[in-house]
PDB file of C-alpha atoms in Angstrom:
ATOM      1  CA  LEU A   1    -124.036  82.183  22.332  1.00  0.00           C
ATOM      2  CA  GLY A   2    -120.672  81.341  22.895  1.00  0.00           C
ATOM      3  CA  LEU A   3    -117.858  82.280  20.321  1.00  0.00           C
ATOM      4  CA  GLU A   4    -117.203  78.818  19.117  1.00  0.00           C
ATOM      5  CA  ARG A   5    -120.978  78.107  18.647  1.00  0.00           C
ATOM      6  CA  ARG A   6    -120.793  81.510  16.892  1.00  0.00           C
ATOM      7  CA  ASN A   7    -118.174  80.319  14.176  1.00  0.00           C
ATOM      8  CA  GLN A   8    -119.782  77.311  13.903  1.00  0.00           C
ATOM      9  CA  ILE A   9    -122.932  78.745  13.003  1.00  0.00           C
ATOM     10  CA  ALA A  10    -120.664  80.879  10.549  1.00  0.00           C
ATOM     11  CA  ALA A  11    -118.764  78.106   9.100  1.00  0.00           C
ATOM     12  CA  ALA A  12    -122.537  76.258   8.380  1.00  0.00           C
ATOM     13  CA  THR A  13    -123.855  79.268   6.875  1.00  0.00           C
ATOM     14  CA  MET A  14    -120.469  80.020   4.232  1.00  0.00           C
ATOM     15  CA  ARG A  15    -120.717  76.723   3.587  1.00  0.00           C
ATOM     16  CA  SER A  16    -124.172  76.818   2.414  1.00  0.00           C
ATOM     17  CA  ALA A  17    -122.714  80.204   0.173  1.00  0.00           C
ATOM     18  CA  LEU A  18    -120.080  78.232  -0.932  1.00  0.00           C
ATOM     19  CA  ARG A  19    -121.676  75.585  -2.523  1.00  0.00           C
ATOM     20  CA  VAL A  20    -124.522  78.039  -3.990  1.00  0.00           C
ATOM     21  CA  SER A  21    -121.954  79.780  -5.832  1.00  0.00           C
ATOM     22  CA  GLN A  22    -119.985  76.849  -7.481  1.00  0.00           C
ATOM     23  CA  ARG A  23    -123.384  76.045  -8.590  1.00  0.00           C
ATOM     24  CA  ALA A  24    -123.651  79.351 -10.617  1.00  0.00           C
ATOM     25  CA  HIS A  25    -120.252  79.458 -11.486  1.00  0.00           C
ATOM     26  CA  ARG A  26    -120.636  75.994 -13.374  1.00  0.00           C
ATOM     27  CA  LEU A  27    -123.986  77.269 -15.372  1.00  0.00           C
ATOM     28  CA  ARG A  28    -122.188  80.624 -16.969  1.00  0.00           C
ATOM     29  CA  PRO A  29    -121.301  80.128 -20.554  1.00  0.00           C
ATOM     30  CA  GLN A  30    -117.824  79.388 -21.044  1.00  0.00           C
ATOM     31  CA  SER A  31    -115.386  81.214 -23.179  1.00  0.00           C
ATOM     32  CA  ALA A  32    -112.967  78.796 -24.381  1.00  0.00           C
ATOM     33  CA  PRO A  33    -113.093  77.573 -28.032  1.00  0.00           C
ATOM     34  CA  GLY A  34    -116.278  75.863 -29.421  1.00  0.00           C
ATOM     35  CA  ALA A  35    -118.631  77.687 -26.817  1.00  0.00           C
ATOM     36  CA  PRO A  36    -121.485  78.925 -28.039  1.00  0.00           C
ATOM     37  CA  ALA A  37    -121.469  82.083 -30.559  1.00  0.00           C
ATOM     38  CA  SER A  38    -123.975  84.433 -28.993  1.00  0.00           C
ATOM     39  CA  VAL A  39    -125.215  85.478 -25.607  1.00  0.00           C
ATOM     40  CA  ALA A  40    -128.597  83.874 -26.455  1.00  0.00           C
ATOM     41  CA  GLU A  41    -127.161  80.780 -27.611  1.00  0.00           C
ATOM     42  CA  ALA A  42    -125.171  80.983 -24.324  1.00  0.00           C
ATOM     43  CA  ALA A  43    -128.049  81.723 -22.060  1.00  0.00           C
ATOM     44  CA  ARG A  44    -130.256  78.748 -23.872  1.00  0.00           C
ATOM     45  CA  GLY A  45    -127.323  76.296 -22.909  1.00  0.00           C
ATOM     46  CA  ALA A  46    -127.195  77.111 -19.488  1.00  0.00           C
ATOM     47  CA  LEU A  47    -131.138  76.988 -19.093  1.00  0.00           C
ATOM     48  CA  ALA A  48    -131.074  73.648 -20.806  1.00  0.00           C
ATOM     49  CA  ALA A  49    -128.576  72.556 -18.239  1.00  0.00           C
ATOM     50  CA  ALA A  50    -130.211  73.844 -15.350  1.00  0.00           C
ATOM     51  CA  VAL A  51    -133.259  72.251 -16.091  1.00  0.00           C
ATOM     52  CA  SER A  52    -131.504  69.067 -17.129  1.00  0.00           C
ATOM     53  CA  SER A  53    -129.413  68.787 -14.095  1.00  0.00           C
ATOM     54  CA  ARG A  54    -131.666  70.110 -11.164  1.00  0.00           C
ATOM     55  CA  ALA A  55    -131.399  68.352  -7.795  1.00  0.00           C
ATOM     56  CA  TYR A  56    -132.050  68.505  -4.078  1.00  0.00           C
ATOM     57  CA  HIS A  57    -129.496  67.097  -1.548  1.00  0.00           C
ATOM     58  CA  ALA A  58    -131.208  68.195   1.890  1.00  0.00           C
ATOM     59  CA  PRO A  59    -128.651  69.602   4.320  1.00  0.00           C
ATOM     60  CA  LEU A  60    -129.250  67.133   7.142  1.00  0.00           C
ATOM     61  CA  ARG A  61    -125.878  68.153   8.808  1.00  0.00           C
ATOM     62  CA  GLU A  62    -126.673  71.651   8.843  1.00  0.00           C
ATOM     63  CA  MET A  63    -130.071  70.812   9.711  1.00  0.00           C
ATOM     64  CA  ASN A  64    -129.206  68.814  12.636  1.00  0.00           C
ATOM     65  CA  PHE A  65    -126.661  71.415  14.189  1.00  0.00           C
ATOM     66  CA  LEU A  66    -129.977  74.237  14.407  1.00  0.00           C
ATOM     67  CA  LEU A  67    -132.645  71.515  15.515  1.00  0.00           C
ATOM     68  CA  TYR A  68    -130.327  70.160  18.194  1.00  0.00           C
ATOM     69  CA  ASP A  69    -127.293  72.964  18.946  1.00  0.00           C
ATOM     70  CA  VAL A  70    -128.914  75.818  18.077  1.00  0.00           C
ATOM     71  CA  HIS A  71    -132.315  75.986  19.231  1.00  0.00           C
ATOM     72  CA  ASN A  72    -132.644  72.692  21.066  1.00  0.00           C
ATOM     73  CA  PHE A  73    -135.840  71.650  19.473  1.00  0.00           C
ATOM     74  CA  GLU A  74    -135.548  68.224  21.461  1.00  0.00           C
ATOM     75  CA  GLY A  75    -135.816  70.551  25.191  1.00  0.00           C
ATOM     76  CA  HIS A  76    -138.195  72.759  23.860  1.00  0.00           C
ATOM     77  CA  TYR A  77    -141.001  70.378  22.780  1.00  0.00           C
ATOM     78  CA  LYS A  78    -140.610  68.501  26.087  1.00  0.00           C
ATOM     79  CA  GLY A  79    -141.818  71.588  27.766  1.00  0.00           C
ATOM     80  CA  LEU A  80    -144.937  71.785  25.809  1.00  0.00           C
ATOM     81  CA  ASN A  81    -148.308  70.939  26.941  1.00  0.00           C
ATOM     82  CA  GLU A  82    -149.280  67.362  26.302  1.00  0.00           C
ATOM     83  CA  GLU A  83    -152.731  68.101  26.766  1.00  0.00           C
ATOM     84  CA  VAL A  84    -152.785  70.407  23.755  1.00  0.00           C
ATOM     85  CA  LEU A  85    -150.232  68.737  21.517  1.00  0.00           C
ATOM     86  CA  THR A  86    -148.757  65.193  20.776  1.00  0.00           C
ATOM     87  CA  PRO A  87    -145.659  64.177  22.788  1.00  0.00           C
ATOM     88  CA  CYS A  88    -142.396  64.949  20.178  1.00  0.00           C
ATOM     89  CA  ASP A  89    -139.190  63.379  21.266  1.00  0.00           C
ATOM     90  CA  ARG A  90    -136.105  63.629  19.145  1.00  0.00           C
ATOM     91  CA  GLU A  91    -136.791  60.338  17.257  1.00  0.00           C
ATOM     92  CA  THR A  92    -139.879  61.615  16.018  1.00  0.00           C
ATOM     93  CA  VAL A  93    -137.924  64.409  14.721  1.00  0.00           C
ATOM     94  CA  ASP A  94    -135.648  62.467  13.040  1.00  0.00           C
ATOM     95  CA  MET A  95    -138.130  60.215  11.059  1.00  0.00           C
ATOM     96  CA  VAL A  96    -139.952  63.199  10.043  1.00  0.00           C
ATOM     97  CA  VAL A  97    -136.431  65.023   8.518  1.00  0.00           C
ATOM     98  CA  ASP A  98    -135.220  61.760   7.236  1.00  0.00           C
ATOM     99  CA  ALA A  99    -138.490  60.460   5.500  1.00  0.00           C
ATOM    100  CA  THR A 100    -139.181  64.281   4.271  1.00  0.00           C
ATOM    101  CA  LYS A 101    -135.325  64.248   2.672  1.00  0.00           C
ATOM    102  CA  THR A 102    -136.012  60.854   0.586  1.00  0.00           C
ATOM    103  CA  MET A 103    -139.299  62.274  -0.436  1.00  0.00           C
ATOM    104  CA  CYS A 104    -137.847  66.040  -1.480  1.00  0.00           C
ATOM    105  CA  GLU A 105    -134.855  64.123  -3.390  1.00  0.00           C
ATOM    106  CA  ASP A 106    -136.146  61.177  -5.028  1.00  0.00           C
ATOM    107  CA  VAL A 107    -139.890  62.442  -5.733  1.00  0.00           C
ATOM    108  CA  LEU A 108    -140.260  66.162  -5.769  1.00  0.00           C
ATOM    109  CA  ALA A 109    -136.740  67.456  -6.806  1.00  0.00           C
ATOM    110  CA  PRO A 110    -137.231  65.908  -9.866  1.00  0.00           C
ATOM    111  CA  LEU A 111    -140.627  66.988 -10.785  1.00  0.00           C
ATOM    112  CA  ASN A 112    -139.109  70.184 -11.694  1.00  0.00           C
ATOM    113  CA  GLU A 113    -137.736  68.699 -15.221  1.00  0.00           C
ATOM    114  CA  GLY A 114    -141.596  68.744 -15.959  1.00  0.00           C
ATOM    115  CA  GLY A 115    -142.933  71.888 -14.011  1.00  0.00           C
ATOM    116  CA  ASP A 116    -140.224  73.687 -16.701  1.00  0.00           C
ATOM    117  CA  ARG A 117    -140.926  71.848 -19.898  1.00  0.00           C
ATOM    118  CA  VAL A 118    -144.431  70.954 -19.954  1.00  0.00           C
ATOM    119  CA  GLY A 119    -145.751  72.820 -16.742  1.00  0.00           C
ATOM    120  CA  SER A 120    -149.776  73.087 -15.798  1.00  0.00           C
ATOM    121  CA  VAL A 121    -152.058  72.523 -19.311  1.00  0.00           C
ATOM    122  CA  TRP A 122    -155.846  74.680 -19.524  1.00  0.00           C
ATOM    123  CA  LYS A 123    -157.894  72.155 -21.014  1.00  0.00           C
ATOM    124  CA  ASP A 124    -160.923  73.969 -20.760  1.00  0.00           C
ATOM    125  CA  PRO A 125    -162.853  76.003 -18.690  1.00  0.00           C
ATOM    126  CA  ASN A 126    -163.144  73.532 -16.016  1.00  0.00           C
ATOM    127  CA  THR A 127    -160.216  71.494 -16.095  1.00  0.00           C
ATOM    128  CA  VAL A 128    -156.562  71.927 -15.868  1.00  0.00           C
ATOM    129  CA  VAL A 129    -154.082  69.000 -15.413  1.00  0.00           C
ATOM    130  CA  THR A 130    -151.538  69.848 -13.442  1.00  0.00           C
ATOM    131  CA  ALA A 131    -147.023  69.028 -14.618  1.00  0.00           C
ATOM    132  CA  PRO A 132    -146.381  65.364 -15.136  1.00  0.00           C
ATOM    133  CA  GLY A 133    -145.912  63.565 -11.524  1.00  0.00           C
ATOM    134  CA  PHE A 134    -147.276  66.253  -9.533  1.00  0.00           C
ATOM    135  CA  LYS A 135    -150.760  64.319  -9.196  1.00  0.00           C
ATOM    136  CA  ASP A 136    -148.762  61.340  -8.121  1.00  0.00           C
ATOM    137  CA  ALA A 137    -146.421  63.108  -5.671  1.00  0.00           C
ATOM    138  CA  TYR A 138    -149.550  64.639  -3.779  1.00  0.00           C
ATOM    139  CA  LYS A 139    -151.115  62.149  -3.613  1.00  0.00           C
ATOM    140  CA  MET A 140    -148.167  59.746  -1.937  1.00  0.00           C
ATOM    141  CA  TYR A 141    -148.348  62.778   0.206  1.00  0.00           C
ATOM    142  CA  ALA A 142    -151.781  62.850   1.350  1.00  0.00           C
ATOM    143  CA  GLU A 143    -151.300  58.580   1.725  1.00  0.00           C
ATOM    144  CA  ASN A 144    -148.542  59.253   4.012  1.00  0.00           C
ATOM    145  CA  GLY A 145    -150.263  61.757   6.502  1.00  0.00           C
ATOM    146  CA  TRP A 146    -147.517  64.673   5.868  1.00  0.00           C
ATOM    147  CA  GLN A 147    -151.068  67.360   5.421  1.00  0.00           C
ATOM    148  CA  ALA A 148    -151.938  66.386   8.519  1.00  0.00           C
ATOM    149  CA  LEU A 149    -148.947  66.836  10.246  1.00  0.00           C
ATOM    150  CA  SER A 150    -149.531  69.729  12.898  1.00  0.00           C
ATOM    151  CA  PHE A 151    -153.245  70.404  12.916  1.00  0.00           C
ATOM    152  CA  PRO A 152    -155.040  68.844  15.804  1.00  0.00           C
ATOM    153  CA  GLU A 153    -156.376  65.540  15.990  1.00  0.00           C
ATOM    154  CA  GLN A 154    -159.883  66.539  16.834  1.00  0.00           C
ATOM    155  CA  TYR A 155    -160.143  67.006  13.158  1.00  0.00           C
ATOM    156  CA  GLY A 156    -158.335  64.179  12.113  1.00  0.00           C
ATOM    157  CA  GLY A 157    -154.589  65.686  12.338  1.00  0.00           C
ATOM    158  CA  GLN A 158    -151.729  64.372  14.105  1.00  0.00           C
ATOM    159  CA  GLY A 159    -151.106  67.334  16.699  1.00  0.00           C
ATOM    160  CA  LEU A 160    -147.502  67.519  16.415  1.00  0.00           C
ATOM    161  CA  PRO A 161    -146.120  70.954  16.624  1.00  0.00           C
ATOM    162  CA  MET A 162    -146.223  73.690  13.632  1.00  0.00           C
ATOM    163  CA  SER A 163    -142.407  74.612  14.269  1.00  0.00           C
ATOM    164  CA  LEU A 164    -142.032  70.688  13.096  1.00  0.00           C
ATOM    165  CA  ALA A 165    -143.931  71.253   9.706  1.00  0.00           C
ATOM    166  CA  LEU A 166    -142.533  74.737   9.217  1.00  0.00           C
ATOM    167  CA  VAL A 167    -138.942  71.854   8.696  1.00  0.00           C
ATOM    168  CA  GLN A 168    -140.657  70.163   6.477  1.00  0.00           C
ATOM    169  CA  SER A 169    -142.044  73.021   4.212  1.00  0.00           C
ATOM    170  CA  GLU A 170    -138.849  74.635   4.116  1.00  0.00           C
ATOM    171  CA  MET A 171    -137.244  71.055   2.922  1.00  0.00           C
ATOM    172  CA  ILE A 172    -139.928  70.973   0.551  1.00  0.00           C
ATOM    173  CA  ALA A 173    -139.958  74.800  -0.562  1.00  0.00           C
ATOM    174  CA  ALA A 174    -135.896  73.852  -1.880  1.00  0.00           C
ATOM    175  CA  ALA A 175    -136.940  70.877  -3.596  1.00  0.00           C
ATOM    176  CA  ASN A 176    -139.825  71.906  -5.439  1.00  0.00           C
ATOM    177  CA  TRP A 177    -141.343  75.324  -5.171  1.00  0.00           C
ATOM    178  CA  THR A 178    -144.271  75.291  -7.161  1.00  0.00           C
ATOM    179  CA  TRP A 179    -145.277  72.031  -6.097  1.00  0.00           C
ATOM    180  CA  LEU A 180    -145.439  72.955  -2.435  1.00  0.00           C
ATOM    181  CA  MET A 181    -147.716  75.478  -3.336  1.00  0.00           C
ATOM    182  CA  PHE A 182    -150.732  73.062  -3.772  1.00  0.00           C
ATOM    183  CA  PRO A 183    -150.530  71.715   0.053  1.00  0.00           C
ATOM    184  CA  GLY A 184    -149.176  75.318   0.931  1.00  0.00           C
ATOM    185  CA  LEU A 185    -152.302  77.399   0.099  1.00  0.00           C
ATOM    186  CA  SER A 186    -154.278  74.490   1.461  1.00  0.00           C
ATOM    187  CA  LYS A 187    -152.949  74.928   5.050  1.00  0.00           C
ATOM    188  CA  GLY A 188    -153.477  78.508   5.017  1.00  0.00           C
ATOM    189  CA  ALA A 189    -156.801  77.809   4.248  1.00  0.00           C
ATOM    190  CA  ILE A 190    -156.708  75.404   7.010  1.00  0.00           C
ATOM    191  CA  ASN A 191    -155.568  77.598   9.292  1.00  0.00           C
ATOM    192  CA  THR A 192    -157.956  80.074   8.344  1.00  0.00           C
ATOM    193  CA  ILE A 193    -160.788  77.872   9.109  1.00  0.00           C
ATOM    194  CA  ILE A 194    -159.419  76.834  12.547  1.00  0.00           C
ATOM    195  CA  ALA A 195    -159.228  80.383  13.287  1.00  0.00           C
ATOM    196  CA  HIS A 196    -162.282  81.730  12.181  1.00  0.00           C
ATOM    197  CA  GLY A 197    -165.535  79.871  11.202  1.00  0.00           C
ATOM    198  CA  SER A 198    -167.937  78.343  12.758  1.00  0.00           C
ATOM    199  CA  GLU A 199    -168.123  75.073  14.405  1.00  0.00           C
ATOM    200  CA  ASP A 200    -170.344  73.555  12.025  1.00  0.00           C
ATOM    201  CA  LEU A 201    -167.851  74.701   9.360  1.00  0.00           C
ATOM    202  CA  LYS A 202    -165.126  72.775  11.358  1.00  0.00           C
ATOM    203  CA  ASP A 203    -166.509  69.910  11.625  1.00  0.00           C
ATOM    204  CA  GLU A 204    -168.169  69.687   7.874  1.00  0.00           C
ATOM    205  CA  TRP A 205    -164.355  70.712   5.780  1.00  0.00           C
ATOM    206  CA  LEU A 206    -161.408  70.330   7.874  1.00  0.00           C
ATOM    207  CA  PRO A 207    -161.365  66.785   8.006  1.00  0.00           C
ATOM    208  CA  SER A 208    -161.078  66.517   4.665  1.00  0.00           C
ATOM    209  CA  LEU A 209    -158.792  69.353   3.847  1.00  0.00           C
ATOM    210  CA  ILE A 210    -156.553  67.970   6.368  1.00  0.00           C
ATOM    211  CA  SER A 211    -156.129  64.568   5.058  1.00  0.00           C
ATOM    212  CA  GLY A 212    -155.593  66.252   2.026  1.00  0.00           C
ATOM    213  CA  GLU A 213    -159.209  64.608   0.375  1.00  0.00           C
ATOM    214  CA  MET A 214    -159.657  68.241  -0.748  1.00  0.00           C
ATOM    215  CA  THR A 215    -157.675  71.680  -1.396  1.00  0.00           C
ATOM    216  CA  GLY A 216    -157.816  75.206  -0.431  1.00  0.00           C
ATOM    217  CA  THR A 217    -156.948  78.462  -1.911  1.00  0.00           C
ATOM    218  CA  MET A 218    -157.487  82.109  -0.613  1.00  0.00           C
ATOM    219  CA  CYS A 219    -159.335  84.355  -3.677  1.00  0.00           C
ATOM    220  CA  LEU A 220    -158.666  88.012  -2.522  1.00  0.00           C
ATOM    221  CA  THR A 221    -158.162  90.916  -5.209  1.00  0.00           C
ATOM    222  CA  GLU A 222    -159.785  91.253  -8.212  1.00  0.00           C
ATOM    223  CA  PRO A 223    -158.848  93.403 -11.589  1.00  0.00           C
ATOM    224  CA  GLN A 224    -159.240  96.815 -10.442  1.00  0.00           C
ATOM    225  CA  CYS A 225    -157.928  96.209  -6.716  1.00  0.00           C
ATOM    226  CA  GLY A 226    -154.390  95.173  -6.854  1.00  0.00           C
ATOM    227  CA  SER A 227    -152.905  95.287  -3.252  1.00  0.00           C
ATOM    228  CA  ASP A 228    -155.836  97.756  -1.895  1.00  0.00           C
ATOM    229  CA  LEU A 229    -158.505  94.987  -1.288  1.00  0.00           C
ATOM    230  CA  GLY A 230    -160.678  97.996  -0.269  1.00  0.00           C
ATOM    231  CA  GLN A 231    -161.883  98.202  -4.034  1.00  0.00           C
ATOM    232  CA  VAL A 232    -163.149  94.691  -3.713  1.00  0.00           C
ATOM    233  CA  THR A 233    -166.853  94.245  -5.352  1.00  0.00           C
ATOM    234  CA  THR A 234    -167.853  90.768  -4.887  1.00  0.00           C
ATOM    235  CA  LYS A 235    -171.116  90.396  -4.000  1.00  0.00           C
ATOM    236  CA  ALA A 236    -172.610  87.705  -1.053  1.00  0.00           C
ATOM    237  CA  VAL A 237    -176.230  87.707  -1.221  1.00  0.00           C
ATOM    238  CA  PRO A 238    -177.817  85.678   1.701  1.00  0.00           C
ATOM    239  CA  ILE A 239    -180.219  82.828   0.234  1.00  0.00           C
ATOM    240  CA  ASP A 240    -183.199  82.965   1.563  1.00  0.00           C
ATOM    241  CA  GLY A 241    -184.421  79.978   3.387  1.00  0.00           C
ATOM    242  CA  ALA A 242    -180.719  78.900   3.825  1.00  0.00           C
ATOM    243  CA  GLU A 243    -179.297  80.525   7.411  1.00  0.00           C
ATOM    244  CA  GLY A 244    -175.414  80.710   6.769  1.00  0.00           C
ATOM    245  CA  GLU A 245    -175.701  80.672   3.032  1.00  0.00           C
ATOM    246  CA  TYR A 246    -174.790  83.220   0.455  1.00  0.00           C
ATOM    247  CA  SER A 247    -174.820  83.314  -3.926  1.00  0.00           C
ATOM    248  CA  ILE A 248    -171.768  84.383  -4.412  1.00  0.00           C
ATOM    249  CA  SER A 249    -170.924  86.565  -7.742  1.00  0.00           C
ATOM    250  CA  GLY A 250    -167.900  88.476  -8.616  1.00  0.00           C
ATOM    251  CA  THR A 251    -164.314  88.388 -10.417  1.00  0.00           C
ATOM    252  CA  LYS A 252    -161.511  87.359  -8.658  1.00  0.00           C
ATOM    253  CA  ILE A 253    -158.094  87.288 -10.196  1.00  0.00           C
ATOM    254  CA  PHE A 254    -154.554  85.364  -9.221  1.00  0.00           C
ATOM    255  CA  ILE A 255    -156.012  82.340  -7.182  1.00  0.00           C
ATOM    256  CA  SER A 256    -152.694  79.856  -6.555  1.00  0.00           C
ATOM    257  CA  CYS A 257    -153.852  76.264  -7.236  1.00  0.00           C
ATOM    258  CA  GLY A 258    -157.612  77.859  -7.664  1.00  0.00           C
ATOM    259  CA  GLU A 259    -157.636  74.924 -10.660  1.00  0.00           C
ATOM    260  CA  HIS A 260    -156.069  71.345 -10.870  1.00  0.00           C
ATOM    261  CA  ASP A 261    -156.230  67.685 -10.971  1.00  0.00           C
ATOM    262  CA  MET A 262    -154.840  66.899  -7.693  1.00  0.00           C
ATOM    263  CA  THR A 263    -158.136  66.614  -5.825  1.00  0.00           C
ATOM    264  CA  ASP A 264    -161.996  66.472  -7.047  1.00  0.00           C
ATOM    265  CA  ASN A 265    -162.999  69.564  -4.715  1.00  0.00           C
ATOM    266  CA  ILE A 266    -160.803  72.792  -3.894  1.00  0.00           C
ATOM    267  CA  VAL A 267    -162.206  74.768  -0.898  1.00  0.00           C
ATOM    268  CA  HIS A 268    -161.809  78.706  -1.601  1.00  0.00           C
ATOM    269  CA  CYS A 269    -161.903  81.413   1.248  1.00  0.00           C
ATOM    270  CA  VAL A 270    -163.550  84.303  -0.480  1.00  0.00           C
ATOM    271  CA  LEU A 271    -163.481  87.905   0.084  1.00  0.00           C
ATOM    272  CA  ALA A 272    -166.792  89.452  -0.759  1.00  0.00           C
ATOM    273  CA  ARG A 273    -169.059  92.456   0.183  1.00  0.00           C
ATOM    274  CA  LEU A 274    -172.843  92.009   1.589  1.00  0.00           C
ATOM    275  CA  PRO A 275    -175.365  93.953   0.525  1.00  0.00           C
ATOM    276  CA  ASP A 276    -175.239  96.655   3.514  1.00  0.00           C
ATOM    277  CA  ALA A 277    -172.238  96.105   3.943  1.00  0.00           C
ATOM    278  CA  PRO A 278    -169.769  99.847   4.236  1.00  0.00           C
ATOM    279  CA  ALA A 279    -167.762 101.053   2.089  1.00  0.00           C
ATOM    280  CA  GLY A 280    -163.274 100.191   2.318  1.00  0.00           C
ATOM    281  CA  THR A 281    -161.849  97.105   3.708  1.00  0.00           C
ATOM    282  CA  ALA A 282    -164.186  97.731   6.670  1.00  0.00           C
ATOM    283  CA  GLY A 283    -166.977  96.196   4.719  1.00  0.00           C
ATOM    284  CA  ILE A 284    -165.487  92.853   3.741  1.00  0.00           C
ATOM    285  CA  SER A 285    -166.582  89.828   4.746  1.00  0.00           C
ATOM    286  CA  LEU A 286    -164.765  86.059   4.475  1.00  0.00           C
ATOM    287  CA  PHE A 287    -166.752  83.302   2.922  1.00  0.00           C
ATOM    288  CA  LEU A 288    -165.811  79.457   2.962  1.00  0.00           C
ATOM    289  CA  VAL A 289    -166.603  78.899  -1.486  1.00  0.00           C
ATOM    290  CA  PRO A 290    -166.498  75.352  -2.593  1.00  0.00           C
ATOM    291  CA  GLN A 291    -165.662  74.569  -6.297  1.00  0.00           C
ATOM    292  CA  ARG A 292    -168.211  71.861  -6.198  1.00  0.00           C
ATOM    293  CA  LEU A 293    -171.023  71.229  -2.903  1.00  0.00           C
ATOM    294  CA  LYS A 294    -171.391  68.232  -1.421  1.00  0.00           C
ATOM    295  CA  THR A 295    -174.561  67.571  -2.436  1.00  0.00           C
ATOM    296  CA  GLY A 296    -173.464  67.425  -5.685  1.00  0.00           C
ATOM    297  CA  GLY A 297    -173.945  70.794  -7.470  1.00  0.00           C
TER     298      GLY A 297
END
């Protein structure tokens, strides 16, 4: 980069840092007369102010500078193989960014307060109700086709570049990280099935995941494992007379978005062992386990 462009990047970075610093300063307890008498009261007051005033304002000026002046998205997209990806010009990029800005500022960021004050509620072993507004926001997100943005048209996606979907995800993450976890975990499941699933599994499950009709998760670790997945003990036993189908038994923990009310079905990517599997990570297999079978089971 030339000196002038480096200075522009540095100035954009400094502006972002200054905004963060100013926000942090406003949340500090004041020492003026009438301030809370104790540190605990001051902390509670600061938290209440942060929750009630939380907002997101998309930094479009800085984003456009990075997209077009620094990384030349427009020129890069012109060179992509249009037989693989849907053509993506500057008008398309601007449309996605502008629409995501509106969604983040007007819909997702305001949901943070309910997420903090109410959160998800466990009703019974099979029912978790997400924070106020989360379900409606997800319905809008799915109906507008955002989950399908960068996935193959063959399975109902829009076929746009993954880098454009990452720009959108960055904005949503800044506006409401908790809400992003739900479609974000689904993208991980979708990518896993695309990379490793059989053609039958892809045809059966990808369209519903990509449309947002279903969500996905990754069921990896267990109480005794921590980060050492070589200790996984969940079992996968072949079902007699049902080729390619298995009975899964075991206990999983830390399943982000593993139960919720946003969709009627959740597709879990589960690590388990076949009966003759060797010890350690070499003996782990990956299985697609829907919360509910399509046959109604």
